[in-house]
Amino acid sequence: MFDFLKTIKTYQNATAMTFYHLMNENPDAVILDVRTSAEYHQEALDGAVNIDTMSPDFVQQVSNLDKDKTY
């Protein structure tokens, strides 16, 4: 039913410095902001994509993300 849940872990926790270096290595990476819409609109990183984890269609939105991109 949720094929993305079967995906092998390909993420890592990153410190701010590690994140900075990763973004410099891959400037086409997409920052995925999973806070609520209200939190996102208070302040967000430029170019970040907001998908609210509290949204009833969160799973659908995540499954529609471009699988060829790095998030």
XYZ file of C-alpha atoms in Angstrom:
71
model
C 0.000 0.000 0.000
C 2.731 2.507 0.936
C 5.694 1.566 -1.236
C 7.794 4.463 0.071
C 7.744 2.858 3.536
C 9.707 -0.072 2.097
C 12.507 2.205 0.935
C 15.943 1.482 2.311
C 17.140 4.168 4.732
C 19.066 6.678 2.675
C 19.049 9.622 5.024
C 21.360 10.880 7.682
C 21.099 13.193 10.636
C 23.272 16.227 10.008
C 24.696 19.011 12.103
C 24.380 22.530 10.737
C 27.969 22.381 9.448
C 27.447 18.993 7.777
C 24.225 20.278 6.224
C 26.059 23.322 4.885
C 28.681 21.104 3.235
C 26.063 18.718 1.827
C 24.136 21.601 0.261
C 27.341 22.946 -1.294
C 28.067 19.503 -2.752
C 24.560 19.212 -4.208
C 23.084 22.672 -4.856
C 20.094 21.072 -6.639
C 18.980 19.293 -3.456
C 15.522 20.216 -2.196
C 14.992 21.214 1.430
C 11.848 19.524 2.688
C 10.250 21.408 5.587
C 7.739 19.177 7.388
C 6.487 21.705 9.935
C 2.917 22.976 9.986
C 1.949 25.586 7.446
C 1.724 28.248 10.166
C 5.242 27.463 11.382
C 6.570 27.439 7.826
C 5.031 30.836 7.067
C 6.589 32.389 10.163
C 10.063 31.744 8.814
C 11.517 29.288 6.309
C 14.684 28.662 4.383
C 14.689 30.040 0.837
C 13.512 27.443 -1.650
C 12.258 24.998 0.981
C 9.221 22.886 0.094
C 6.623 22.606 2.857
C 4.728 19.359 3.396
C 2.960 19.486 6.751
C 3.237 16.175 8.622
C -0.097 16.981 10.265
C -1.845 17.269 6.894
C -4.374 14.506 6.165
C -2.796 14.010 2.738
C 0.826 13.999 3.937
C 1.479 10.466 2.664
C 0.043 11.332 -0.744
C 2.134 14.499 -0.995
C 5.319 12.646 -0.073
C 4.594 9.849 -2.523
C 4.216 12.463 -5.290
C 7.705 13.895 -4.754
C 10.115 13.537 -7.669
C 12.036 10.344 -6.924
C 15.030 11.574 -8.952
C 15.713 14.492 -6.628
C 17.670 14.620 -3.388
C 15.691 15.856 -0.391
